[in-house]
């Protein structure tokens, strides 16, 4: 699958989850904004950046890039997000149908990628585990 297709799958999964929760969903036209959707939860609007995590067989982790990727005909540019770009990042692990919900401040604190550990046997609990299925962060 192409990267854009994976992004579309992740967005639709988040939208479906939001609709099942009774939340409003707004989708901006175009892809020029630093967020993908807006969720209306109890009259509070949240700008959401949606990411699709891929499985890295070498590390047995799911990985997501924490940077914005812009492409033109000749090259791919990556730049870091800022606190003003969105309110939450929602990461989707499609094969497991699992979501991670990160506040923007936590998401941008990672240097370039987040490794999400979903293995049963792990030596220690990763910090990212606090954000696994953390939908409650959106209901404050």
C-alpha positions as MATLAB code, in Angstrom:
seq = 'XXXXXXXXXXXXXXXXXXXXXXXXXXXXXXXXXXXXXXXXXXXXXXXXXXXXXXXXXXXXXXXXXXXXXXXXXXXXXXXXXXXXXXXXXXXXXXXXXXXXXXXXXXXXXXXXXXXXXXXXXXXXXXXXXXXXXXXXXXXX';
ca = [
       0.000    0.000    0.000;
       1.077    3.553   -0.618;
       1.826    5.899    2.279;
      -1.173    8.098    1.425;
      -3.457    5.046    1.472;
      -2.206    4.071    4.918;
      -2.846    7.606    6.135;
      -6.380    7.471    4.736;
      -7.003    4.154    6.516;
      -5.797    5.617    9.815;
      -7.951    8.732    9.404;
     -11.056    6.693    8.621;
     -10.415    4.427   11.631;
     -10.188    7.466   13.919;
     -13.309    8.997   12.369;
     -15.256    5.754   12.854;
     -14.109    5.521   16.479;
     -15.138    9.144   17.077;
     -18.564    8.644   15.507;
     -19.135    5.520   17.613;
     -18.334    7.665   20.669;
     -20.964   10.221   19.661;
     -18.465   12.957   18.806;
     -18.650   15.408   15.951;
     -16.049   15.156   13.215;
     -14.899   17.886   10.835;
     -12.534   17.187    7.960;
     -10.567   20.111    6.502;
     -10.457   20.431    2.730;
      -7.001   19.806    1.294;
      -3.877   18.774    3.147;
      -2.191   22.104    3.805;
      -3.006   22.254    7.510;
      -0.848   20.621   10.195;
      -3.820   18.586   11.433;
      -6.025   16.041    9.694;
      -9.389   16.262   11.451;
     -11.199   18.223   14.136;
     -13.139   16.432   16.846;
     -16.051   18.173   18.580;
     -16.361   16.628   22.033;
     -18.905   18.253   24.334;
     -18.559   21.552   22.422;
     -14.767   21.560   22.698;
     -12.874   21.410   19.409;
      -9.634   19.427   19.191;
      -7.260   19.561   16.225;
      -6.044   16.017   15.568;
      -2.984   14.839   13.664;
      -3.498   11.203   12.605;
      -0.579    8.855   12.015;
      -0.369    5.272   10.754;
       2.241    3.140   12.555;
       4.153    0.534   10.563;
       5.614   -2.701   11.905;
       9.398   -2.871   12.026;
      10.267   -6.585   11.919;
      13.856   -5.902   12.974;
      12.856   -4.435   16.353;
       9.408   -6.097   16.563;
       7.937   -2.662   17.357;
       5.398   -0.464   15.662;
       6.964    2.818   14.578;
       5.581    6.226   13.693;
       7.433    9.277   12.416;
       6.889   12.344   14.589;
       7.764   14.780   11.804;
       5.767   16.383    9.036;
       6.695   15.165    5.563;
       6.387   17.434    2.555;
       7.203   16.270   -0.917;
       7.789   17.975   -4.180;
       8.854   16.472   -7.466;
      12.507   16.228   -6.547;
      12.792   15.596   -2.833;
      11.106   14.785    0.423;
      11.391   17.331    3.239;
      10.805   16.567    6.891;
      10.240   19.157    9.581;
       9.261   18.983   13.215;
       5.807   19.885   14.428;
       5.307   22.646   16.995;
       2.974   23.023   19.979;
       0.684   25.255   17.903;
       0.161   22.750   15.066;
      -2.433   20.478   16.706;
      -3.804   19.423   20.092;
      -3.444   15.635   19.942;
      -1.792   13.043   17.742;
      -3.676    9.789   17.324;
      -1.594    6.877   16.110;
      -3.297    3.864   14.571;
      -1.883    0.327   14.576;
      -4.060   -1.221   11.896;
      -3.245   -4.944   12.290;
      -4.110   -4.756   16.003;
      -6.815   -2.073   15.713;
      -5.173   -0.146   18.556;
      -4.983    3.614   18.998;
      -2.450    5.693   20.894;
      -3.549    9.207   21.880;
      -0.682   11.628   22.586;
      -1.014   15.269   23.653;
       1.009   17.420   21.258;
       3.562   18.299   23.960;
       4.386   14.633   24.498;
       4.309   13.748   20.800;
       6.779   16.449   19.738;
       9.118   15.615   22.638;
      10.148   12.455   20.774;
      13.040   13.244   18.440;
      11.984   11.719   15.125;
      10.012    8.557   15.818;
       8.074    6.711   18.476;
       8.493    2.974   18.927;
       5.352    1.349   20.282;
       5.932   -1.988   21.987;
       3.038   -4.411   21.722;
       4.942   -7.599   22.609;
       3.598   -9.664   25.511;
       7.039  -10.256   26.953;
       8.951   -7.068   27.581;
      11.475   -6.218   30.233;
       9.943   -2.912   31.258;
       6.801   -0.968   30.567;
       7.479    1.713   27.941;
       6.411    5.306   28.618;
       4.247    5.205   25.506;
       2.007    2.602   27.191;
       0.370    5.447   29.155;
      -1.157    6.657   25.897;
      -2.467    3.317   24.600;
      -6.236    3.683   24.079;
      -6.088    6.892   26.183;
      -9.326    8.330   24.793;
     -10.025    9.812   28.231;
      -7.428   12.506   27.478;
      -9.873   13.980   24.976;
     -12.740   14.159   27.474;
     -11.477   16.774   29.892;
];
